[in-house]
CSV table of C-alpha atoms and ligand atoms in Angstrom, one decimal:
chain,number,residue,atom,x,y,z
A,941,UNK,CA,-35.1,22.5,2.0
A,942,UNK,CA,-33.4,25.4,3.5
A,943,UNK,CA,-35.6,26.2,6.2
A,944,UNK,CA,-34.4,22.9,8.5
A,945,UNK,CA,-33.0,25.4,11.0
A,946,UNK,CA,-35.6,28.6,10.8
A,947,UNK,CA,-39.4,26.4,10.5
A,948,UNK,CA,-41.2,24.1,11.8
A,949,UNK,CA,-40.1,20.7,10.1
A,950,UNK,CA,-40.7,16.7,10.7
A,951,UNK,CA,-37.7,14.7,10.2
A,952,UNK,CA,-39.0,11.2,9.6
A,953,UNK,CA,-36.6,8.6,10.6
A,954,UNK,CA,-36.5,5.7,7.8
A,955,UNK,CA,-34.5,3.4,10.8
A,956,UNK,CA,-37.4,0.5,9.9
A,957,UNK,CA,-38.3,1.2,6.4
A,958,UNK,CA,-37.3,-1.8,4.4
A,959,UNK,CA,-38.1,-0.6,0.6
A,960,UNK,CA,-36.5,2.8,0.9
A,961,UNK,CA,-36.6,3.9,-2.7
A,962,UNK,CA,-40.5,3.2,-2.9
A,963,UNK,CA,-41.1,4.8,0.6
A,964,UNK,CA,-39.2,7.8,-0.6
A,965,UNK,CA,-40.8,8.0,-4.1
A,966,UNK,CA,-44.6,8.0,-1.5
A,967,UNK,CA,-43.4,10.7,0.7
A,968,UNK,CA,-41.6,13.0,-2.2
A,969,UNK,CA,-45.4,12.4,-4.2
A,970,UNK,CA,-47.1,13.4,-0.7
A,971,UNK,CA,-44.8,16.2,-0.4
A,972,UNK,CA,-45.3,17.8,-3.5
A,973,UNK,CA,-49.0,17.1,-3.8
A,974,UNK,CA,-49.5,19.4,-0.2
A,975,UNK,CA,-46.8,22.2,-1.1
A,976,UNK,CA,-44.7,20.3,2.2
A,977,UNK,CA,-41.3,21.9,2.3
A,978,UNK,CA,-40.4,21.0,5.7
A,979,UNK,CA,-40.5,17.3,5.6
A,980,UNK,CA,-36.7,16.5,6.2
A,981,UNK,CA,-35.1,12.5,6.3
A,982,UNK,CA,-33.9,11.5,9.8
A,983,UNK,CA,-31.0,8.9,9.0
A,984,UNK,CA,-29.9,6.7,12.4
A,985,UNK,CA,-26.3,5.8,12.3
A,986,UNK,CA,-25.3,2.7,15.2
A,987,UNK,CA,-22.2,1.9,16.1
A,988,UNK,CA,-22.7,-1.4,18.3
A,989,UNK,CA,-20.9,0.2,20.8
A,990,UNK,CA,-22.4,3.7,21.9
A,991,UNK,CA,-25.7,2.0,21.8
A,992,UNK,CA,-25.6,-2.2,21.4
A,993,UNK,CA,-27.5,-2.2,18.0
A,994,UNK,CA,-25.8,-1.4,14.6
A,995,UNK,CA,-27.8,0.0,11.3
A,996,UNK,CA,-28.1,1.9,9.1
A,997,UNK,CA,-25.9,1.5,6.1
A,998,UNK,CA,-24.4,5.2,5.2
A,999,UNK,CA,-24.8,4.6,1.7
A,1000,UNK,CA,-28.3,5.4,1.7
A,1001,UNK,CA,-27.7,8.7,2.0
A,1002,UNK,CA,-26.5,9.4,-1.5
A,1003,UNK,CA,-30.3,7.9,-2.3
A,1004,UNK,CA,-32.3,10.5,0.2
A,1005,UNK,CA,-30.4,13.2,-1.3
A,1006,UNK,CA,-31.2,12.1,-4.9
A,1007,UNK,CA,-34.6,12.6,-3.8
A,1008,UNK,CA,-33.7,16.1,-2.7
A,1009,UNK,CA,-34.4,15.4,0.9
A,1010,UNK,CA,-33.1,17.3,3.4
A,1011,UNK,CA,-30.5,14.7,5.3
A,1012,UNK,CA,-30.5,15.2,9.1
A,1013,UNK,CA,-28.0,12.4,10.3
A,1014,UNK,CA,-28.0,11.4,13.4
A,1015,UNK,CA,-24.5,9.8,14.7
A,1016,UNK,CA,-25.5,7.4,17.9
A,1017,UNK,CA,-21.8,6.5,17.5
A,1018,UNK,CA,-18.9,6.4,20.0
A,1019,UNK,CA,-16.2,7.8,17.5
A,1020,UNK,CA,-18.3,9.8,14.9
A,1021,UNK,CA,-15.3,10.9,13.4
A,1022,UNK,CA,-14.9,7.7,11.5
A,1023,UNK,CA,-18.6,8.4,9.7
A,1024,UNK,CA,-18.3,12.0,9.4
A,1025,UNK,CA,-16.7,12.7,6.2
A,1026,UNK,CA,-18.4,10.0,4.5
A,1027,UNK,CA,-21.8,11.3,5.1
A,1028,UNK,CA,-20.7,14.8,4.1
A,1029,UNK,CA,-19.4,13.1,1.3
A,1030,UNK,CA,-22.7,11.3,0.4
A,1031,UNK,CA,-25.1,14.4,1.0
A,1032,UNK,CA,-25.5,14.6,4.9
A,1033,UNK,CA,-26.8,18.6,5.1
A,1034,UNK,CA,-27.3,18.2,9.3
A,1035,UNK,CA,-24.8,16.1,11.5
A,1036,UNK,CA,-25.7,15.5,15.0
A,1037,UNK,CA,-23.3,13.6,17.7
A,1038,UNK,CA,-23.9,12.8,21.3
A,1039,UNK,CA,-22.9,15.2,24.1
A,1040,UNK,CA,-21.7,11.6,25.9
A,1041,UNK,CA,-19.0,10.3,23.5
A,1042,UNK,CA,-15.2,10.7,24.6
A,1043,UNK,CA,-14.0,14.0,23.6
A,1044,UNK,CA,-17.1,16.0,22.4
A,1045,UNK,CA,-15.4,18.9,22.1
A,1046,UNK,CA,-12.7,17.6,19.1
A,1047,UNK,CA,-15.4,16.5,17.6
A,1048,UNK,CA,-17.2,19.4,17.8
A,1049,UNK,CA,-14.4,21.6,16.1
A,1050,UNK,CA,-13.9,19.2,13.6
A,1051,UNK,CA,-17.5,19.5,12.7
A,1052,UNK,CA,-16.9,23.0,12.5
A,1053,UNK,CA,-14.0,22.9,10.6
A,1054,UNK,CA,-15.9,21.2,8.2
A,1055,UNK,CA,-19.3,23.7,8.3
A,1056,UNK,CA,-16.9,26.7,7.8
A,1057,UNK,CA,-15.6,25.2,4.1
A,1058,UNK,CA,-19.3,24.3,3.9
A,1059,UNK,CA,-21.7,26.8,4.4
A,1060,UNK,CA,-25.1,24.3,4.0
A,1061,UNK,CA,-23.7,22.1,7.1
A,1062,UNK,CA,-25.3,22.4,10.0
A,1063,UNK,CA,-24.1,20.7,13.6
A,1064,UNK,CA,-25.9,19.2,16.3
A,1065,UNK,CA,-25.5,18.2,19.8
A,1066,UNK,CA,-27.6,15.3,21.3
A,1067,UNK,CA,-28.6,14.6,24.9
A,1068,UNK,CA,-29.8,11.2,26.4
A,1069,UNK,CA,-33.4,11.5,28.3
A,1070,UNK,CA,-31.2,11.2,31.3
A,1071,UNK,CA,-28.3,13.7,30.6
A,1072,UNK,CA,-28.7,17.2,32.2
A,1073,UNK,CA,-29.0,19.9,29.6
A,1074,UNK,CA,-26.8,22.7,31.6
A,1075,UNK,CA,-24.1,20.0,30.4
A,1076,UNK,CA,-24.6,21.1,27.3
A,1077,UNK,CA,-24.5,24.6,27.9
A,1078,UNK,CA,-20.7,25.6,27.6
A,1079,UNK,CA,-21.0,24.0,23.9
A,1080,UNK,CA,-23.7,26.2,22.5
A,1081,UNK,CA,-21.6,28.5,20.4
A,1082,UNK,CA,-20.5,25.4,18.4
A,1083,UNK,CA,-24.0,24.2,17.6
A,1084,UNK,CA,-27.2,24.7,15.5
A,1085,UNK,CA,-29.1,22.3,16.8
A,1086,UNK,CA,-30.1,20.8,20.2
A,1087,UNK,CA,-31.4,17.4,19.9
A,1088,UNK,CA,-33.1,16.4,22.9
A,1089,UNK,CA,-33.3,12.3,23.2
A,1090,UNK,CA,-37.1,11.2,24.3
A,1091,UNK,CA,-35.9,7.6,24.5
A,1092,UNK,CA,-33.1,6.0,25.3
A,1093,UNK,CA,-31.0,6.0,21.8
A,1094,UNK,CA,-30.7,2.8,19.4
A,1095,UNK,CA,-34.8,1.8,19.1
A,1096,UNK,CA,-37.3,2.9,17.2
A,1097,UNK,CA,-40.9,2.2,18.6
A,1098,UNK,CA,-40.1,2.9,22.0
A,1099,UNK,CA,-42.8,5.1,24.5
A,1100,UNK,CA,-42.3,8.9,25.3
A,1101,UNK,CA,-40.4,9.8,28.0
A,1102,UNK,CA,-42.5,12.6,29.5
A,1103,UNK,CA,-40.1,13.8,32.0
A,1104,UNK,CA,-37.9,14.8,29.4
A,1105,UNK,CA,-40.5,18.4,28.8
A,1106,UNK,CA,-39.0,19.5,31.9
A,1107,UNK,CA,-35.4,20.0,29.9
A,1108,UNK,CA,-37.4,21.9,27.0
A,1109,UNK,CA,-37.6,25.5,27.8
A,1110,UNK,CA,-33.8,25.7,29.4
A,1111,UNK,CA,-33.3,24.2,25.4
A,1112,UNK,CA,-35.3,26.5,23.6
A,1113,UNK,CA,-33.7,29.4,26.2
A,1114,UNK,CA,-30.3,28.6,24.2
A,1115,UNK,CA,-32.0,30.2,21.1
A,1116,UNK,CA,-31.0,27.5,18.8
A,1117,UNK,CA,-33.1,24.8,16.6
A,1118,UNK,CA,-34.3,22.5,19.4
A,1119,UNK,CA,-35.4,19.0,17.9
A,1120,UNK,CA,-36.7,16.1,20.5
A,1121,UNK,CA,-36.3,12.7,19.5
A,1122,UNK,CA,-38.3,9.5,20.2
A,1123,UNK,CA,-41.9,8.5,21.0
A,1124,UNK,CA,-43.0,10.9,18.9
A,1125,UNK,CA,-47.0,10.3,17.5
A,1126,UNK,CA,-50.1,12.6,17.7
A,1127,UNK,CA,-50.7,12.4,21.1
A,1128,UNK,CA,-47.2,12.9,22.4
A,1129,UNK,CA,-46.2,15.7,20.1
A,1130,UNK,CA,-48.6,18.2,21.5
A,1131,UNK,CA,-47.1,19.1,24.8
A,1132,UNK,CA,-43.4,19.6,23.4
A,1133,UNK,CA,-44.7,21.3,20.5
A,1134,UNK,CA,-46.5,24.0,22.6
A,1135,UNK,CA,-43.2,24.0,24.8
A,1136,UNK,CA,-41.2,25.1,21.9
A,1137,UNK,CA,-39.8,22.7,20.1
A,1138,UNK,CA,-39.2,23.2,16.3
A,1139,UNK,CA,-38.3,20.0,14.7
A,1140,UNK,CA,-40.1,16.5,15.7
A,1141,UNK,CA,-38.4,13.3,14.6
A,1142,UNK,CA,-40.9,11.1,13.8
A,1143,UNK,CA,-40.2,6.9,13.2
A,1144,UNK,CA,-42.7,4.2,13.9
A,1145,UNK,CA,-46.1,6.5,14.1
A,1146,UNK,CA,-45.4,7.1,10.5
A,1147,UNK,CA,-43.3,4.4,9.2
A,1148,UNK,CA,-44.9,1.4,11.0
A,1149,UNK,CA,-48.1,1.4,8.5
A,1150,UNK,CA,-47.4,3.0,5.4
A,1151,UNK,CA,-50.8,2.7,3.8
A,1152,UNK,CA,-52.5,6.0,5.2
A,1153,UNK,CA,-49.2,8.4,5.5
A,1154,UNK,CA,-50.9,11.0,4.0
A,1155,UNK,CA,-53.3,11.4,6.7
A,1156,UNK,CA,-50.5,11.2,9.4
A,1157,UNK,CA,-48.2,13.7,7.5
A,1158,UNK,CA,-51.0,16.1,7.1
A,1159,UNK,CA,-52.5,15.2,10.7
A,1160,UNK,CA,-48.6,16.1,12.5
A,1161,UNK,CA,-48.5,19.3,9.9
A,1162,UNK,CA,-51.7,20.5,11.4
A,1163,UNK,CA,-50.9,20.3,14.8
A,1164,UNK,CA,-47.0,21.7,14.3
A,1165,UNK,CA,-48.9,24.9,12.3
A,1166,UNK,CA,-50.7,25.7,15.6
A,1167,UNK,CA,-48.7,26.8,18.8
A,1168,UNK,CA,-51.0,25.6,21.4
A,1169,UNK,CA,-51.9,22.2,19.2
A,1170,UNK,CA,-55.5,21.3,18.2
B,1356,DX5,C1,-33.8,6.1,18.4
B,1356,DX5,C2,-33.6,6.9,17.2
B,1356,DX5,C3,-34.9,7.5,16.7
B,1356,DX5,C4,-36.0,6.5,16.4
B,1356,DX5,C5,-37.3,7.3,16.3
B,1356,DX5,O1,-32.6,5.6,18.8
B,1356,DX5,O2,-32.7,7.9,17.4
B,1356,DX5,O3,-34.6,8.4,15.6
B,1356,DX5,O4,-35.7,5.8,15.3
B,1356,DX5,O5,-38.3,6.3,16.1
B,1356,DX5,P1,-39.6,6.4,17.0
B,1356,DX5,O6,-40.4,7.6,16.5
B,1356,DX5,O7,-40.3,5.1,16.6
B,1356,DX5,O8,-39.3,6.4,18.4
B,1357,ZN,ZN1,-32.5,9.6,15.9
């Protein structure tokens, strides 16, 4: 996938998959049997210290990426710097950090440091449901993507926070790839998605019951095709 930063993509985050080679092998038959090129891999990284839970294991990486999956990591981690160059290392194509870690802005030019010997890398910035996005604002020229949080960080299966569509159009204003985070399912999806959101991490609504994917995949891809949803 080349288009993580210019379409409409779902980036399904595999935070409570057990099996992940079989869930994979599912979503890559699912993918080519519907002509998806916009399904991306949404890969949580925990530090047990920016938020109290720790997971996943960075290794996994090197397994999405055999599966030529687009690999949008997600660092929920106080010091990112220490998982950075192993997850470019392992296949990581999209590295996102959190706007409320000590010294965002290092880490920022390190990331660009990085994306400027590697032309593929893109870099994110993250906000918490509660952190105002004019914070973010000074920070924009380093950044592809905005990540807007729709739950607290470090659970998956948690419920929507609605007041977080109020932040949307000031994001999608910065004319970069806004993704929201959290809640996601298809009910919840159609009011960021008419808002202007262009990437939708998705975890339990898909990943909770993996016997009718298909349907779900194809049911989110029908409603991300149409502006005003269905
Ligand atoms: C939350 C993670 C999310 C989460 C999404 O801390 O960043 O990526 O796993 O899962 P759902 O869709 O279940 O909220
Ligand atoms: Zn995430």
């Amino acid at each position: 996938m080349n288009n993580f930063l210019t379409e409409k993509t779902i980036s399904i985050s595999i935070l409570n998959i057990d099996d992940l080679n079989s869930f994979l092998s599912s979503l890559d038959i699912i993918r080519k049997q519907f002509n998806f090129d916009n399904i991306a891999i949404h890969f949580d990284v925990m530090d047990g210290n920016f938020v109290s839970n720790i997971g996943l294991n960075l290794d996994l990486i090197k397994l999405v990426h055999e599966y030529n999956f687009f690999v949008d990591v997600h660092l929920m981690c106080s010091n990112p710097k220490e998982y950075i160059d192993k997850a470019i290392k392992l296949g990581a194509d999209n590295i996102t950090i959190h706007y409320e870690i000590d010294n965002i802005y290092e880490h920022l030019k390190y990331l660009n440091k990085l994306k400027n010997k590697n032309k593929k890398l893109s870099v994110g910035i993250s906000i918490k449901p509660g952190t105002d996005i004019k914070k973010i604002f000074n920070y924009s020229d380093m950044c592809d993507v905005i990540l807007l949080m729709s739950v607290e960080p470090g659970l998956g299966g948690q419920s929507y926070i609605n007041k977080v569509n109020k932040k949307i159009e000031m994001a999608v204003d910065m004319k970069k790839m806004v993704q929201i985070d959290g809640g996601i399912n298809d009910i919840t999806i159609i009011k960021p998605n008419n808002l202007g959101i262009s990437s939708f991490v998705i975890g339990s609504y898909i990943t909770k019951d993996i016997s009718n994917i298909s349907e779900k995949i194809n049911k989110i891809q029908n409603i991300i095709k149409n502006e005003r949803g269905i």
